[in-house]
Amino acid sequence: MDDAAATHSNAIEVAPAAIKIVPPPILKKSKVMPSALLIQSILLWLFELFCTVAMPILTYQMVVNGVYTGALLYLCFSLYFIYTFASTLLTSPATWYAVNLINQQKYRQAEKVLDSSIKSLKGLPVRKDWTYLTLQSNLALTYMASGQYHKAETLYTDIIEGIEKNPGQAKHPLAAVYFNNLALVYLHQEEFDGAEQFANKAMAIWSAARPNEQAGKAYPLASMLEVNLYKEDLAACERDADEALKLCTQEQQPPFIVPESRLGVYVQALLYKSIVCLRQGRKDEGIALANMIISGDEGKLFPHFGYSIPGLNYLAKEFIAMGDNDKAERFLEIAYEILKAHPFHGDGPILLTTYEALLLSTNRGDEVADLKNWVRPGRLMLQG
């Protein structure tokens, strides 16, 4: 068995007894990557800043010394560097600052920083490169966090329309990231056909990528889990979950995706595989996987954005049907922790309905009012 297969086997092996979750070692080591990428980005930014500033200075010196041919040459270089690098120079600091705000869950402040940066750059006659698209994508992510899915959809649609006009960009792995993010927006709006369409587009790009980047297929596979469950295709759901687990625990990973997102795919795959097992009557395996998720959550190993609220809701319903209300409530509590950070999350009402039914069925109806005041999802408030 090769290393990747061995890692996969260790990652998803289950037993009827409770398991203490230990994520694959590569997921622990990978936390170094964001710092390395940040240092690389800063060094590149400093080099571009030097080129952009140095050329006008040299042009001025040539004019002062009467070397007009050289001045003309350096002027051309100045215009070229300004056109090429201005987007990166202006957007990168805003992106770094916004990412820091997002990590602190200050989404509204991050939204303001990103929105103002995009507006200031949009009308400038400079090249809109990947850094500009990343700025737009981060703004779309803040919209998703606050439940503004229509805004996120519009922004990602604009990003993708621009990418598809450029054959080189349309095949780049970052394009796959944006396709998959749009698929996630559609999932939040229960538009499963659109989610499947863009997840498949992302899959095609990752499949054609270099061998050391093809593990990126794990991300659209994770997006397809909810689509497969909606179609009641349990075999496809489990197949995609297993493949996502195998890919996201491989050592070679695309450099464009932060390690926390890999953990998000990992927990998403465990979650939907557990649902499939329980629906197929494989209770011991399903419970063992559920215990892995609970242990990982209690150990703060999994990022909250890795959880699918509909998936947690489905899993809670499976345990309610089995009569295990304690485990069902544990998964509902995980979901409500997410809703505390994102009170306008569009998936909130479905969770509220399940939690209310659980409380009423266990003679805890007096807790319903407190539950509704705990988190008030945006859609619920809009409906009064």
Short mmCIF file of C-alpha atoms in Angstrom, two decimals:
data_model
loop_
_atom_site.label_atom_id
_atom_site.label_comp_id
_atom_site.label_asym_id
_atom_site.label_seq_id
_atom_site.Cartn_x
_atom_site.Cartn_y
_atom_site.Cartn_z
CA MET A 1 0.00 0.00 0.00
CA ASP A 2 1.43 3.39 -0.96
CA ASP A 3 1.72 6.31 1.48
CA ALA A 4 -1.37 8.10 0.17
CA ALA A 5 -3.48 4.98 0.40
CA ALA A 6 -2.18 4.24 3.87
CA THR A 7 -2.99 7.75 5.00
CA HIS A 8 -6.47 7.42 3.55
CA SER A 9 -7.03 4.11 5.28
CA ASN A 10 -5.93 5.50 8.63
CA ALA A 11 -8.05 8.60 8.13
CA ILE A 12 -11.36 6.80 7.63
CA GLU A 13 -10.90 3.51 9.48
CA VAL A 14 -13.74 3.08 11.97
CA ALA A 15 -14.72 0.69 14.71
CA PRO A 16 -17.90 0.29 16.78
CA ALA A 17 -16.19 1.63 19.90
CA ALA A 18 -15.72 5.34 20.54
CA ILE A 19 -12.60 6.67 18.82
CA LYS A 20 -10.32 9.47 19.90
CA ILE A 21 -9.84 11.52 16.76
CA VAL A 22 -6.29 12.08 15.57
CA PRO A 23 -6.20 13.90 12.22
CA PRO A 24 -3.66 12.72 9.65
CA PRO A 25 -0.20 14.15 10.45
CA ILE A 26 -0.05 16.09 7.19
CA LEU A 27 -3.00 18.20 8.34
CA LYS A 28 -1.10 19.23 11.46
CA LYS A 29 2.12 20.02 9.61
CA SER A 30 0.39 22.07 6.96
CA LYS A 31 -0.28 24.97 9.31
CA VAL A 32 3.19 26.25 8.44
CA MET A 33 2.08 26.91 4.86
CA PRO A 34 0.13 30.15 5.34
CA SER A 35 3.15 31.89 6.91
CA ALA A 36 5.44 30.74 4.10
CA LEU A 37 2.98 31.93 1.49
CA LEU A 38 2.59 35.26 3.28
CA ILE A 39 6.36 35.81 3.37
CA GLN A 40 6.60 34.91 -0.31
CA SER A 41 3.78 37.31 -1.14
CA ILE A 42 5.37 40.15 0.84
CA LEU A 43 8.75 39.65 -0.83
CA LEU A 44 7.11 39.67 -4.25
CA TRP A 45 5.14 42.78 -3.31
CA LEU A 46 8.33 44.56 -2.22
CA PHE A 47 10.04 43.65 -5.50
CA GLU A 48 7.11 44.99 -7.52
CA LEU A 49 7.06 48.14 -5.40
CA PHE A 50 10.77 48.67 -6.07
CA CYS A 51 10.31 48.24 -9.83
CA THR A 52 7.33 50.58 -9.93
CA VAL A 53 9.05 53.31 -7.90
CA ALA A 54 12.55 52.96 -9.36
CA MET A 55 11.59 53.38 -13.02
CA PRO A 56 10.07 56.91 -12.68
CA ILE A 57 13.11 57.98 -10.62
CA LEU A 58 15.47 56.73 -13.33
CA THR A 59 13.35 58.45 -15.97
CA TYR A 60 13.66 61.75 -14.10
CA GLN A 61 17.44 61.35 -13.75
CA MET A 62 17.78 60.69 -17.48
CA VAL A 63 15.79 63.83 -18.31
CA VAL A 64 17.89 65.94 -15.90
CA ASN A 65 21.10 64.62 -17.49
CA GLY A 66 19.81 65.19 -21.02
CA VAL A 67 19.76 61.49 -21.98
CA TYR A 68 16.38 61.68 -23.69
CA THR A 69 16.53 58.34 -25.48
CA GLY A 70 17.18 56.60 -22.17
CA ALA A 71 14.50 58.71 -20.53
CA LEU A 72 11.99 57.58 -23.16
CA LEU A 73 12.99 53.97 -22.62
CA TYR A 74 12.63 54.19 -18.85
CA LEU A 75 9.32 56.02 -19.25
CA CYS A 76 8.02 53.06 -21.25
CA PHE A 77 9.26 50.74 -18.51
CA SER A 78 7.56 52.95 -15.90
CA LEU A 79 4.21 52.80 -17.68
CA TYR A 80 4.54 49.05 -18.15
CA PHE A 81 5.36 48.39 -14.49
CA ILE A 82 2.58 50.68 -13.27
CA TYR A 83 0.05 48.95 -15.54
CA THR A 84 1.28 45.47 -14.56
CA PHE A 85 1.92 45.85 -10.83
CA ALA A 86 -0.44 48.61 -9.65
CA SER A 87 -3.27 46.15 -9.01
CA THR A 88 -1.09 43.97 -6.80
CA LEU A 89 0.48 46.91 -4.99
CA LEU A 90 -2.90 48.44 -4.15
CA THR A 91 -4.86 45.28 -3.36
CA SER A 92 -2.37 43.08 -1.47
CA PRO A 93 -2.21 45.15 1.77
CA ALA A 94 -6.02 45.41 1.81
CA THR A 95 -6.29 41.65 1.25
CA TRP A 96 -3.86 40.84 4.08
CA TYR A 97 -5.67 43.19 6.45
CA ALA A 98 -9.10 41.82 5.48
CA VAL A 99 -7.98 38.22 5.93
CA ASN A 100 -6.78 39.11 9.43
CA LEU A 101 -10.21 40.64 10.17
CA ILE A 102 -11.96 37.55 8.79
CA ASN A 103 -9.84 35.31 11.01
CA GLN A 104 -11.07 37.40 13.95
CA GLN A 105 -14.66 36.97 12.65
CA LYS A 106 -14.94 40.73 12.07
CA TYR A 107 -16.79 40.21 8.81
CA ARG A 108 -18.47 43.58 8.61
CA GLN A 109 -15.16 45.44 8.97
CA ALA A 110 -13.53 43.12 6.42
CA GLU A 111 -16.40 43.76 4.02
CA LYS A 112 -15.87 47.53 4.26
CA VAL A 113 -12.11 47.24 3.63
CA LEU A 114 -12.55 44.95 0.63
CA ASP A 115 -15.44 46.89 -0.88
CA SER A 116 -13.64 50.24 -0.69
CA SER A 117 -10.45 48.73 -2.18
CA ILE A 118 -12.34 47.23 -5.11
CA LYS A 119 -14.19 50.47 -5.82
CA SER A 120 -10.97 52.50 -5.76
CA LEU A 121 -9.25 50.14 -8.20
CA LYS A 122 -12.13 49.22 -10.48
CA GLY A 123 -11.97 52.32 -12.70
CA LEU A 124 -8.17 52.52 -12.93
CA PRO A 125 -6.59 51.56 -16.29
CA VAL A 126 -4.40 48.82 -14.81
CA ARG A 127 -4.22 45.08 -15.27
CA LYS A 128 -6.72 43.22 -13.09
CA ASP A 129 -4.66 40.16 -12.15
CA TRP A 130 -5.22 37.29 -9.73
CA THR A 131 -4.67 39.54 -6.69
CA TYR A 132 -7.63 41.66 -7.76
CA LEU A 133 -9.76 38.53 -8.30
CA THR A 134 -8.69 37.29 -4.85
CA LEU A 135 -9.82 40.60 -3.38
CA GLN A 136 -13.23 40.14 -5.04
CA SER A 137 -13.43 36.53 -3.89
CA ASN A 138 -12.68 37.47 -0.28
CA LEU A 139 -15.45 40.06 -0.44
CA ALA A 140 -17.81 37.37 -1.75
CA LEU A 141 -16.81 35.14 1.19
CA THR A 142 -17.75 37.89 3.66
CA TYR A 143 -21.13 38.13 1.90
CA MET A 144 -21.58 34.37 2.34
CA ALA A 145 -20.66 34.60 6.03
CA SER A 146 -23.37 37.23 6.57
CA GLY A 147 -26.01 35.41 4.52
CA GLN A 148 -25.93 37.85 1.58
CA TYR A 149 -25.93 35.03 -0.95
CA HIS A 150 -27.37 37.08 -3.81
CA LYS A 151 -24.43 39.51 -3.53
CA ALA A 152 -21.92 36.64 -3.35
CA GLU A 153 -23.50 35.02 -6.40
CA THR A 154 -23.35 38.26 -8.39
CA LEU A 155 -19.72 38.85 -7.48
CA TYR A 156 -18.58 35.30 -8.28
CA THR A 157 -20.51 35.40 -11.55
CA ASP A 158 -18.62 38.58 -12.49
CA ILE A 159 -15.30 36.97 -11.52
CA ILE A 160 -16.01 33.87 -13.60
CA GLU A 161 -17.23 35.81 -16.62
CA GLY A 162 -13.96 37.73 -16.62
CA ILE A 163 -11.89 34.56 -16.23
CA GLU A 164 -13.67 32.73 -19.04
CA LYS A 165 -12.73 35.51 -21.48
CA ASN A 166 -9.08 34.64 -20.90
CA PRO A 167 -8.22 31.06 -22.00
CA GLY A 168 -5.09 31.02 -19.85
CA GLN A 169 -6.91 32.07 -16.70
CA ALA A 170 -9.85 29.73 -17.35
CA LYS A 171 -7.59 26.68 -16.95
CA HIS A 172 -5.72 27.92 -13.87
CA PRO A 173 -6.36 26.11 -10.54
CA LEU A 174 -7.46 29.41 -8.98
CA ALA A 175 -10.30 29.45 -11.51
CA ALA A 176 -11.33 26.08 -10.07
CA VAL A 177 -11.38 27.64 -6.59
CA TYR A 178 -13.78 30.35 -7.79
CA PHE A 179 -15.98 27.86 -9.65
CA ASN A 180 -16.27 25.77 -6.50
CA ASN A 181 -16.99 28.82 -4.34
CA LEU A 182 -19.88 29.68 -6.65
CA ALA A 183 -21.08 26.08 -6.28
CA LEU A 184 -21.10 26.62 -2.50
CA VAL A 185 -23.16 29.80 -2.93
CA TYR A 186 -25.72 27.79 -4.91
CA LEU A 187 -25.75 25.10 -2.22
CA HIS A 188 -26.60 27.70 0.42
CA GLN A 189 -29.55 28.73 -1.74
CA GLU A 190 -30.61 25.09 -2.38
CA GLU A 191 -30.00 25.52 -6.11
CA PHE A 192 -28.56 22.05 -6.57
CA ASP A 193 -28.39 22.05 -10.37
CA GLY A 194 -26.22 25.18 -10.36
CA ALA A 195 -24.06 23.74 -7.56
CA GLU A 196 -23.47 20.54 -9.53
CA GLN A 197 -22.68 22.45 -12.73
CA PHE A 198 -19.94 24.58 -11.19
CA ALA A 199 -18.55 21.81 -8.99
CA ASN A 200 -18.07 19.74 -12.15
CA LYS A 201 -16.35 22.68 -13.88
CA ALA A 202 -13.97 22.94 -10.93
CA MET A 203 -13.40 19.17 -11.06
CA ALA A 204 -12.45 19.34 -14.73
CA ILE A 205 -9.81 22.01 -14.08
CA TRP A 206 -8.29 20.13 -11.15
CA SER A 207 -8.26 16.89 -13.16
CA ALA A 208 -6.24 18.59 -15.91
CA ALA A 209 -3.85 20.27 -13.44
CA ARG A 210 -0.30 19.17 -12.73
CA PRO A 211 -0.03 15.90 -10.75
CA ASN A 212 1.09 17.68 -7.58
CA GLU A 213 -2.05 19.87 -7.68
CA GLN A 214 -4.72 17.28 -8.49
CA ALA A 215 -5.55 16.80 -4.81
CA GLY A 216 -7.59 19.98 -5.33
CA LYS A 217 -10.37 17.70 -6.63
CA ALA A 218 -11.24 17.10 -2.98
CA TYR A 219 -12.95 20.52 -2.79
CA PRO A 220 -15.56 20.09 -5.56
CA LEU A 221 -16.06 16.52 -4.38
CA ALA A 222 -16.98 17.92 -0.94
CA SER A 223 -19.43 20.30 -2.62
CA MET A 224 -21.07 17.37 -4.42
CA LEU A 225 -21.84 15.55 -1.15
CA GLU A 226 -24.94 17.62 -0.41
CA VAL A 227 -26.03 17.41 -4.06
CA ASN A 228 -25.78 13.61 -3.98
CA LEU A 229 -27.69 13.42 -0.72
CA TYR A 230 -30.40 15.68 -2.16
CA LYS A 231 -30.69 13.27 -5.12
CA GLU A 232 -30.78 10.37 -2.63
CA ASP A 233 -27.79 8.83 -4.41
CA LEU A 234 -26.15 7.39 -1.31
CA ALA A 235 -23.61 5.35 -3.27
CA ALA A 236 -22.31 8.45 -5.07
CA CYS A 237 -22.28 10.39 -1.80
CA GLU A 238 -20.13 7.78 -0.06
CA ARG A 239 -17.87 7.38 -3.11
CA ASP A 240 -17.20 11.13 -3.24
CA ALA A 241 -16.69 11.30 0.54
CA ASP A 242 -14.10 8.51 0.43
CA GLU A 243 -12.29 10.12 -2.52
CA ALA A 244 -12.29 13.53 -0.80
CA LEU A 245 -10.81 11.98 2.35
CA LYS A 246 -8.11 10.29 0.31
CA LEU A 247 -7.20 13.45 -1.60
CA CYS A 248 -7.23 15.95 1.26
CA THR A 249 -4.88 13.79 3.34
CA GLN A 250 -2.26 13.43 0.59
CA GLU A 251 1.04 15.16 1.22
CA GLN A 252 1.13 17.07 -2.07
CA GLN A 253 -1.50 19.81 -2.05
CA PRO A 254 -2.23 22.87 -4.23
CA PRO A 255 -0.43 25.94 -2.85
CA PHE A 256 -3.49 28.12 -3.50
CA ILE A 257 -5.63 26.71 -0.68
CA VAL A 258 -4.98 27.22 3.03
CA PRO A 259 -4.64 24.14 5.26
CA GLU A 260 -7.75 25.07 7.27
CA SER A 261 -9.80 24.47 4.12
CA ARG A 262 -8.35 20.97 3.90
CA LEU A 263 -9.58 20.33 7.43
CA GLY A 264 -12.94 21.70 6.32
CA VAL A 265 -13.11 19.12 3.51
CA TYR A 266 -12.01 16.40 5.95
CA VAL A 267 -14.79 17.05 8.44
CA GLN A 268 -17.35 17.55 5.66
CA ALA A 269 -16.50 14.13 4.21
CA LEU A 270 -16.71 12.46 7.65
CA LEU A 271 -20.08 14.14 8.25
CA TYR A 272 -21.74 12.99 5.04
CA LYS A 273 -20.19 9.52 5.18
CA SER A 274 -21.71 9.14 8.65
CA ILE A 275 -25.14 10.17 7.30
CA VAL A 276 -24.86 7.62 4.47
CA CYS A 277 -23.87 4.82 6.85
CA LEU A 278 -26.81 5.53 9.17
CA ARG A 279 -29.29 5.72 6.27
CA GLN A 280 -28.01 2.39 4.93
CA GLY A 281 -28.42 0.72 8.31
CA ARG A 282 -24.65 0.51 8.99
CA LYS A 283 -25.19 1.93 12.47
CA ASP A 284 -21.92 0.92 14.11
CA GLU A 285 -19.87 2.53 11.35
CA GLY A 286 -22.07 5.62 11.24
CA ILE A 287 -21.91 6.11 15.02
CA ALA A 288 -18.13 5.64 15.02
CA LEU A 289 -17.74 8.35 12.36
CA ALA A 290 -20.09 10.62 14.32
CA ASN A 291 -17.95 10.07 17.43
CA MET A 292 -14.87 11.07 15.42
CA ILE A 293 -16.55 14.35 14.52
CA ILE A 294 -17.58 15.05 18.13
CA SER A 295 -14.08 14.23 19.43
CA GLY A 296 -12.50 16.47 16.81
CA ASP A 297 -14.86 19.30 17.68
CA GLU A 298 -14.22 18.95 21.40
CA GLY A 299 -10.48 19.01 20.71
CA LYS A 300 -10.93 22.16 18.58
CA LEU A 301 -9.26 20.37 15.67
CA PHE A 302 -11.86 21.31 13.10
CA PRO A 303 -12.60 24.84 11.84
CA HIS A 304 -16.25 25.81 12.19
CA PHE A 305 -16.54 26.81 8.56
CA GLY A 306 -15.80 23.18 7.66
CA TYR A 307 -19.19 22.07 8.91
CA SER A 308 -22.25 22.02 6.69
CA ILE A 309 -25.25 23.21 8.70
CA PRO A 310 -27.66 21.17 6.53
CA GLY A 311 -25.33 18.18 7.03
CA LEU A 312 -25.33 18.63 10.81
CA ASN A 313 -29.11 18.95 10.66
CA TYR A 314 -29.43 15.74 8.61
CA LEU A 315 -27.18 13.88 11.02
CA ALA A 316 -29.13 15.15 14.04
CA LYS A 317 -32.36 13.91 12.44
CA GLU A 318 -30.81 10.46 11.93
CA PHE A 319 -30.00 10.22 15.65
CA ILE A 320 -33.44 11.54 16.62
CA ALA A 321 -34.96 8.74 14.51
CA MET A 322 -32.71 6.25 16.35
CA GLY A 323 -33.85 7.65 19.70
CA ASP A 324 -30.41 9.02 20.59
CA ASN A 325 -31.49 12.56 21.47
CA ASP A 326 -28.28 13.34 23.36
CA LYS A 327 -26.10 12.80 20.30
CA ALA A 328 -28.62 14.61 18.10
CA GLU A 329 -28.48 17.64 20.39
CA ARG A 330 -24.69 17.57 20.35
CA PHE A 331 -24.67 18.07 16.58
CA LEU A 332 -27.33 20.76 16.79
CA GLU A 333 -25.17 22.55 19.38
CA ILE A 334 -22.17 22.46 17.00
CA ALA A 335 -24.35 24.06 14.32
CA TYR A 336 -25.61 26.73 16.70
CA GLU A 337 -22.04 27.63 17.62
CA ILE A 338 -21.61 28.47 13.93
CA LEU A 339 -24.80 30.52 13.94
CA LYS A 340 -23.57 32.53 16.90
CA ALA A 341 -20.71 33.77 14.72
CA HIS A 342 -22.95 34.10 11.64
CA PRO A 343 -26.42 35.08 12.96
CA PHE A 344 -27.70 35.88 9.46
CA HIS A 345 -26.73 32.47 8.08
CA GLY A 346 -29.39 31.39 5.61
CA ASP A 347 -29.40 27.80 6.87
CA GLY A 348 -30.42 28.86 10.39
CA PRO A 349 -34.19 28.33 10.16
CA ILE A 350 -33.96 24.62 9.22
CA LEU A 351 -31.82 24.04 12.28
CA LEU A 352 -34.19 25.99 14.50
CA THR A 353 -37.10 23.81 13.38
CA THR A 354 -35.25 20.58 14.18
CA TYR A 355 -34.00 21.84 17.54
CA GLU A 356 -37.47 23.05 18.53
CA ALA A 357 -38.96 19.65 17.62
CA LEU A 358 -36.29 17.92 19.73
CA LEU A 359 -37.01 20.10 22.76
CA LEU A 360 -40.77 19.57 22.48
CA SER A 361 -40.39 15.79 22.10
CA THR A 362 -38.25 15.62 25.26
CA ASN A 363 -40.63 17.71 27.40
CA ARG A 364 -38.35 20.76 27.33
CA GLY A 365 -40.79 23.11 25.68
CA ASP A 366 -39.92 25.81 28.21
CA GLU A 367 -36.50 26.12 26.52
CA VAL A 368 -37.93 26.95 23.07
CA ALA A 369 -38.28 30.69 23.70
CA ASP A 370 -34.67 30.88 24.90
CA LEU A 371 -33.56 28.88 21.87
CA LYS A 372 -35.21 31.36 19.50
CA ASN A 373 -33.53 34.26 21.28
CA TRP A 374 -30.14 32.54 21.27
CA VAL A 375 -29.60 33.05 17.56
CA ARG A 376 -32.03 34.79 15.25
CA PRO A 377 -31.11 33.87 11.67
CA GLY A 378 -31.65 36.58 9.09
CA ARG A 379 -34.27 34.75 7.05
CA LEU A 380 -36.30 34.12 10.21
CA MET A 381 -36.24 37.81 11.11
CA LEU A 382 -37.27 38.78 7.60
CA GLN A 383 -40.21 36.41 7.84
CA GLY A 384 -41.19 37.96 11.19
#
